[in-house]
mmCIF file of C-alpha atoms in Angstrom:
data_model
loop_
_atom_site.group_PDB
_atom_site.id
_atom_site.type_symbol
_atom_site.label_atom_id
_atom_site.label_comp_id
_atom_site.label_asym_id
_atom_site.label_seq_id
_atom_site.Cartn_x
_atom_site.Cartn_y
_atom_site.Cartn_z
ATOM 1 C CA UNK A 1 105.873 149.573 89.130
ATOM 2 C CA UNK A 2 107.860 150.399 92.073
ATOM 3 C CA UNK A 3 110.189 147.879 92.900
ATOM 4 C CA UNK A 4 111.801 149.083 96.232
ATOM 5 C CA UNK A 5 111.483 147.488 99.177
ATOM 6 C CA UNK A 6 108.739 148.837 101.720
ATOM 7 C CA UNK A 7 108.508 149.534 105.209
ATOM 8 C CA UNK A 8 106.020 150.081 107.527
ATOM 9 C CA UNK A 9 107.195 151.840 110.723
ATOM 10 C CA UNK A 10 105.379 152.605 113.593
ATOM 11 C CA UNK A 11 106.868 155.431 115.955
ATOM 12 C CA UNK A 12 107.587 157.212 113.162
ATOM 13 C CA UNK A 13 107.661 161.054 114.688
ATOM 14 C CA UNK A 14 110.277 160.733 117.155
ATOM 15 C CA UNK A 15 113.568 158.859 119.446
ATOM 16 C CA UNK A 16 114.032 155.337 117.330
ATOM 17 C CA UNK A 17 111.271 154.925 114.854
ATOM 18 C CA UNK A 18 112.297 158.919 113.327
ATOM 19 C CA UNK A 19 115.702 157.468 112.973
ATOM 20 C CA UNK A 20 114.926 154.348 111.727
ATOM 21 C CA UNK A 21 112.756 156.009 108.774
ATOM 22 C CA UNK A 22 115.848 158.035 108.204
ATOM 23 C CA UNK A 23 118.055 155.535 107.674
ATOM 24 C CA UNK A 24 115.632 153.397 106.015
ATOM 25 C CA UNK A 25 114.774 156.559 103.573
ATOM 26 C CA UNK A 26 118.738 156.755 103.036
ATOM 27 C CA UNK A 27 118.858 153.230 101.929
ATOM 28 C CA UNK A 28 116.767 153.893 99.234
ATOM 29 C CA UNK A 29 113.546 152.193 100.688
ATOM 30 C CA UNK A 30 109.714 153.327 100.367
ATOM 31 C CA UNK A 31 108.378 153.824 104.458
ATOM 32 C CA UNK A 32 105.335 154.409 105.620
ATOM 33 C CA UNK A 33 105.575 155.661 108.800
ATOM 34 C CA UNK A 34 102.568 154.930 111.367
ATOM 35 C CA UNK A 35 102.349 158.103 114.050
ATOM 36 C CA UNK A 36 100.056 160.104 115.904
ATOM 37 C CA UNK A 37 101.590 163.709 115.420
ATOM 38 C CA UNK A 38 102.655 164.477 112.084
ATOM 39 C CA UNK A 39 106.510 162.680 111.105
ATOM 40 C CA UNK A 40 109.018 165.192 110.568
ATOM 41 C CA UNK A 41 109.670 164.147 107.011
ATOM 42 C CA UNK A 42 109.487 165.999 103.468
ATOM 43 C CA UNK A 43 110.802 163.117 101.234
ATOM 44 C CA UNK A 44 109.055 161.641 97.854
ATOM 45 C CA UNK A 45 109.321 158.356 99.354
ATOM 46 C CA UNK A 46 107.964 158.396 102.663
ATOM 47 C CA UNK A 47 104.444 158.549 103.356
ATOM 48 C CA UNK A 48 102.473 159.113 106.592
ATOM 49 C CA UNK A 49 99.623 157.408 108.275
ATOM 50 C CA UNK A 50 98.182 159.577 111.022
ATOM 51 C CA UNK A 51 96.819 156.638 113.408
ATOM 52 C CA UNK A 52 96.586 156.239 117.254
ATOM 53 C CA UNK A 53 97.971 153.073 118.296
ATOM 54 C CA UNK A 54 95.843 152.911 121.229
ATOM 55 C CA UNK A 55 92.551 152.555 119.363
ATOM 56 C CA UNK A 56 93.740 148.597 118.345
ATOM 57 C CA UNK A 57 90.690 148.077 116.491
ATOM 58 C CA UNK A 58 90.867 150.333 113.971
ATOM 59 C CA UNK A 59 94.897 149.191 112.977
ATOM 60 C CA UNK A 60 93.497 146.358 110.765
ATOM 61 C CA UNK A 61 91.333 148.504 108.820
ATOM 62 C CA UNK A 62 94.051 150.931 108.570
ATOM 63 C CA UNK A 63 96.356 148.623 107.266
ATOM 64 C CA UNK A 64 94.629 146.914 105.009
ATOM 65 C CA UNK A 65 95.959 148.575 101.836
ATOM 66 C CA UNK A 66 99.546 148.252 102.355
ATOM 67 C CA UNK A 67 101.434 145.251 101.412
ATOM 68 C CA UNK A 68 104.972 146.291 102.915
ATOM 69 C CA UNK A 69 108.213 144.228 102.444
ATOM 70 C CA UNK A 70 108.655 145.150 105.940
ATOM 71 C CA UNK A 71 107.467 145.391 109.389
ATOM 72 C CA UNK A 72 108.940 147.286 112.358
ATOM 73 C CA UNK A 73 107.566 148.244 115.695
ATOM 74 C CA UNK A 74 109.158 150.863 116.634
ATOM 75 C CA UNK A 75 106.129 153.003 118.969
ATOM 76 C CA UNK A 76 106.885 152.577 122.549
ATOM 77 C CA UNK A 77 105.726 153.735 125.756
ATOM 78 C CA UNK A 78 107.137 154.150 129.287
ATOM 79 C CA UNK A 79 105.796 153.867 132.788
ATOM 80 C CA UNK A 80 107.653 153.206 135.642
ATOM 81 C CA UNK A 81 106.363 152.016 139.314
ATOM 82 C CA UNK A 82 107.239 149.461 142.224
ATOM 83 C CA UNK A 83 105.363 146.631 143.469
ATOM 84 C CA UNK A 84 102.865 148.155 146.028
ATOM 85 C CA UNK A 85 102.197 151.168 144.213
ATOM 86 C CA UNK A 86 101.416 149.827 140.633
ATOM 87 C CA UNK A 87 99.607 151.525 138.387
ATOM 88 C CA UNK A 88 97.125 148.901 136.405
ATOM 89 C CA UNK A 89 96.417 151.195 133.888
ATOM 90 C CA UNK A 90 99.470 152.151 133.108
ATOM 91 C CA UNK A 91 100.361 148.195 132.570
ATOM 92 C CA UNK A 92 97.771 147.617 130.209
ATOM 93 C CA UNK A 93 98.658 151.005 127.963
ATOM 94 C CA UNK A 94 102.076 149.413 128.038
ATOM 95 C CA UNK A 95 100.780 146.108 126.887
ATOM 96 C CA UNK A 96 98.407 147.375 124.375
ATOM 97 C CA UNK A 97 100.792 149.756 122.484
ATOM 98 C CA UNK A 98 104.190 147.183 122.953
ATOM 99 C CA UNK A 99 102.219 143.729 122.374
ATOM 100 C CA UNK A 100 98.338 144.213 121.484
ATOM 101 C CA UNK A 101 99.525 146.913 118.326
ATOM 102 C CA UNK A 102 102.267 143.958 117.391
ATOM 103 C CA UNK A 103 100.133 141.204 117.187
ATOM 104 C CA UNK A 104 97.307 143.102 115.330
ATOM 105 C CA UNK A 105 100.300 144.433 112.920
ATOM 106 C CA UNK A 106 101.970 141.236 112.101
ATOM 107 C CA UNK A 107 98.597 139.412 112.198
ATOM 108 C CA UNK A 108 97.562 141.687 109.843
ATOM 109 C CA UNK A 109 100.442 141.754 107.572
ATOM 110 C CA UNK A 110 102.433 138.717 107.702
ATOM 111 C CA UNK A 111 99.683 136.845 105.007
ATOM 112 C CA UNK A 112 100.859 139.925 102.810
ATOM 113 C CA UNK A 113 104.521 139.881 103.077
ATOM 114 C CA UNK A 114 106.356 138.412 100.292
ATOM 115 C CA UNK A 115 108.755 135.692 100.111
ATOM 116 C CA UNK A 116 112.158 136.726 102.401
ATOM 117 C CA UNK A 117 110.028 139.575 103.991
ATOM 118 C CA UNK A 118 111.331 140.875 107.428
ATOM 119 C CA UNK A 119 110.020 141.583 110.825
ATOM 120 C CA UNK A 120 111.540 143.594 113.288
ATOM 121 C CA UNK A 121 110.257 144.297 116.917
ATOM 122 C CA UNK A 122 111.854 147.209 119.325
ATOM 123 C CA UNK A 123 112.608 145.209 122.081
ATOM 124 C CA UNK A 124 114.452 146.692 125.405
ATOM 125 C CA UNK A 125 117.121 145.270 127.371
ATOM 126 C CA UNK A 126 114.554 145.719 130.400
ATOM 127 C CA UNK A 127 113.350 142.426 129.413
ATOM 128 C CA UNK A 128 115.406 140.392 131.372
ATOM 129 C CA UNK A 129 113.943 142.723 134.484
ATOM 130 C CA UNK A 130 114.656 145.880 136.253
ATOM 131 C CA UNK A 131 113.517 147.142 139.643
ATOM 132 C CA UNK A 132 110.514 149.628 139.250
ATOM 133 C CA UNK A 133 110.055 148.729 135.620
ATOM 134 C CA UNK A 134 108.676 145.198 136.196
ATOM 135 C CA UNK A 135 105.811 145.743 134.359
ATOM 136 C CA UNK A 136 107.434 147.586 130.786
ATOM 137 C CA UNK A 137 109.707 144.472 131.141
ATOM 138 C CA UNK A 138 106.955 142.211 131.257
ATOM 139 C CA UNK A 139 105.336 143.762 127.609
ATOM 140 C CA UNK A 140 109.069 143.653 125.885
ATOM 141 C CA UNK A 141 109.691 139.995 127.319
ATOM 142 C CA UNK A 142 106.248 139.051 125.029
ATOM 143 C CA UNK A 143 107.961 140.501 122.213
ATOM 144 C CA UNK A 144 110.548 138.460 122.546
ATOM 145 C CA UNK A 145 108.217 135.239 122.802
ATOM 146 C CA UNK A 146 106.016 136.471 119.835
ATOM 147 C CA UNK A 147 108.852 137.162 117.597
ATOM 148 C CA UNK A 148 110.258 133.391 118.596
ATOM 149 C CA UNK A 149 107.204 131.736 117.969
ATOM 150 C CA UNK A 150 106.650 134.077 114.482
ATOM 151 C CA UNK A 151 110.111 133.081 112.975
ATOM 152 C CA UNK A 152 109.395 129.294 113.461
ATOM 153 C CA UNK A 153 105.686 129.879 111.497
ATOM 154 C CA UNK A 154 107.487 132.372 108.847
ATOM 155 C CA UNK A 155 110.584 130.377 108.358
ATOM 156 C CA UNK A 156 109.566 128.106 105.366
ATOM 157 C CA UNK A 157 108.534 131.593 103.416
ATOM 158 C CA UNK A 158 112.070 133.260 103.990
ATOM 159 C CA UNK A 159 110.527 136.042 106.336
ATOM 160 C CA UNK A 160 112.142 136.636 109.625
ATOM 161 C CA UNK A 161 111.323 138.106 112.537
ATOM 162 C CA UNK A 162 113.601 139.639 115.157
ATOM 163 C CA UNK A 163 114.314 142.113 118.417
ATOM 164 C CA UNK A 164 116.431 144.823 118.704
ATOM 165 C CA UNK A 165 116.517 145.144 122.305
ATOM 166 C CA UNK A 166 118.461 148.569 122.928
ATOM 167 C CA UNK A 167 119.454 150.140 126.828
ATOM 168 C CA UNK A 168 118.662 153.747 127.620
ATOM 169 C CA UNK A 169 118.407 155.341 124.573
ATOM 170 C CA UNK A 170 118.561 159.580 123.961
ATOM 171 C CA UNK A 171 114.725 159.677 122.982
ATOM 172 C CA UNK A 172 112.371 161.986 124.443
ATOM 173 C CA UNK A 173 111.499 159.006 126.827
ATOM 174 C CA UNK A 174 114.652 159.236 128.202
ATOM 175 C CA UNK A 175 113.944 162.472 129.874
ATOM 176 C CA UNK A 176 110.232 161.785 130.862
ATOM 177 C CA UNK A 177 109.891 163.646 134.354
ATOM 178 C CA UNK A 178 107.255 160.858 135.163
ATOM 179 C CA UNK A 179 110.254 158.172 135.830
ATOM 180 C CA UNK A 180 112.220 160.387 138.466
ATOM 181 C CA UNK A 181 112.190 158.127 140.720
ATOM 182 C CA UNK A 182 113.674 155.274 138.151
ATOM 183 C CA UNK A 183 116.261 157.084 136.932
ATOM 184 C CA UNK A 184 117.928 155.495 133.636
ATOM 185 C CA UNK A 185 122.127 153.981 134.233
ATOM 186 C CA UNK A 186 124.429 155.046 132.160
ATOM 187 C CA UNK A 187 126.109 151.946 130.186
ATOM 188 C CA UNK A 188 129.337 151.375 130.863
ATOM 189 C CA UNK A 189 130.582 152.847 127.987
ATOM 190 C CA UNK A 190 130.159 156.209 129.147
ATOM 191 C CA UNK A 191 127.306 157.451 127.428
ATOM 192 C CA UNK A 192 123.333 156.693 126.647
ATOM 193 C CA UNK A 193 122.920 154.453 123.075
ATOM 194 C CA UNK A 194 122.374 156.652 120.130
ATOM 195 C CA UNK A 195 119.077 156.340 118.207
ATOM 196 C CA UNK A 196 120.957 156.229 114.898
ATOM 197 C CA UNK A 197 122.834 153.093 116.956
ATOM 198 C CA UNK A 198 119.313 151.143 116.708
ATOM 199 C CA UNK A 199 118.472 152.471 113.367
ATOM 200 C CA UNK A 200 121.538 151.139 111.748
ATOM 201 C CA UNK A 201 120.736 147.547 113.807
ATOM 202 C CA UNK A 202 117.460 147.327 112.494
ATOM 203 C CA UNK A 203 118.565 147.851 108.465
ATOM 204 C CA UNK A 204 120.676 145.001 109.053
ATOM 205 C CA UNK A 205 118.192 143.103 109.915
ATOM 206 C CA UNK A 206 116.053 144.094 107.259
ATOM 207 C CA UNK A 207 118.973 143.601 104.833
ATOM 208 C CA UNK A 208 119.658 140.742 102.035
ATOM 209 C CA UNK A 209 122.421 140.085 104.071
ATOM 210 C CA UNK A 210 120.547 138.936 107.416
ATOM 211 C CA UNK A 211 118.738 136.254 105.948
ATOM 212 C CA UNK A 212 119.744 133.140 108.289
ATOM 213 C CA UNK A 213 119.253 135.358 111.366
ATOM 214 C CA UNK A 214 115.418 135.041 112.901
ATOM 215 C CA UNK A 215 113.946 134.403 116.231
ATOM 216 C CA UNK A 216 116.783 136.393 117.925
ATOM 217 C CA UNK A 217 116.947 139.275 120.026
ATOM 218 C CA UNK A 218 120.201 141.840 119.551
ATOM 219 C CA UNK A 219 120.689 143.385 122.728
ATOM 220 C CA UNK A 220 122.497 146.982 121.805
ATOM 221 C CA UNK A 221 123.379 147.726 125.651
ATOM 222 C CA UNK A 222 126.655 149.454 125.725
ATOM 223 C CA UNK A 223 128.074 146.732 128.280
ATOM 224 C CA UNK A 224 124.985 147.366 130.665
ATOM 225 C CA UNK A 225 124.247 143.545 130.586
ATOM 226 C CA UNK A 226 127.732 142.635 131.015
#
């Protein structure tokens, strides 16, 4: 029987959910990483589960053999636009990938996670709002309540459930010619976060280690909040 520890990782072919399987494969964990276009991974202990997020009502059904130690949310989506020229569509792709896919996930899962089990939601530090994103900020503000209200109905079982809520990150989203008119600030520190930055945030959290720590969100922001 294979005793490592198993995630599940949505996002899994590129920017923060590639580098989170990577890290998470380095650690010595099983992940089974959750992806449209094939994940750009040849490793014995990473398998891939060709699924579109967007069809939500298929996710339980394709989830319904796994039994991870592990949840994280790690597919994400990006659509910028100011109040007067919303897009409505665009709001509800962002809510159904960022908070529809989560709640079918955990719902899903959490009955199936064992004892000191871990979730982990890719938050942004949008959530607290940003002009022409009001509406991305809204869907990563709900993970923030979800993940709350989760680690106060996981708590007595050990499992916890937390957001790492990272600032412009160097992902392909990053350079998505559809938000030239919302350009993304460089942190104060000089430079865009790293996605290895959030990888190595989110094994934490996942780790032995973080037990006490649940219903939080880790901002990873390079000073932009300060």
């Amino acid at each position: 029987m294979d005793k490592r520890p198993h995630a599940l990782v949505t996002g899994a072919s590129s920017g923060i959910g590639a580098a989170i399987v990577e890290r998470l494969l380095r650690d010595g964990w099983r992940v089974t990483g959750i992806s449209r276009r094939p994940a750009p991974f040849e490793h014995p202990a990473f398998d891939h589960l060709s699924l579109d997020l967007g069809e939500v009502s298929g996710i339980a059904n394709a989830v319904a053999g796994i039994a991870p130690t592990a949840l994280v949310h790690a597919a994400g989506m990006l659509k910028v636009g100011g109040l007067g020229s919303l897009d409505h569509d665009d709001g509800a792709a962002m809510w159904r990938l960022h908070v529809d896919v989560a709640e079918r996930l955990a719902n899903a899962l959490a009955p199936r996670l064992p004892q000191g089990g871990r979730i982990v939601l890719i938050g942004s530090r949008t959530a607290s709002g940003a002009a022409g994103r009001g509406q991305y900020a809204a869907t990563k503000a709900a993970l923030v309540a979800l993940a709350r209200s989760w680690a106060i109905e996981l708590a007595p079982r050990g499992v916890t459930v937390n957001v790492v809520a990272p600032a412009a990150t160097e992902t392909p989203m990053l350079k998505d010619p559809t938000r030239a008119n919302v350009a993304p600030k460089l942190p104060p520190i000089g430079r865009f976060i790293r996605p290895e930055e959030v990888a190595h945030a989110v094994a934490f959290l996942l780790s032995p280690e973080a037990a006490a720590i649940t219903g939080q969100q880790l901002v990873i922001c390079g000073g932009s909040s300060l």
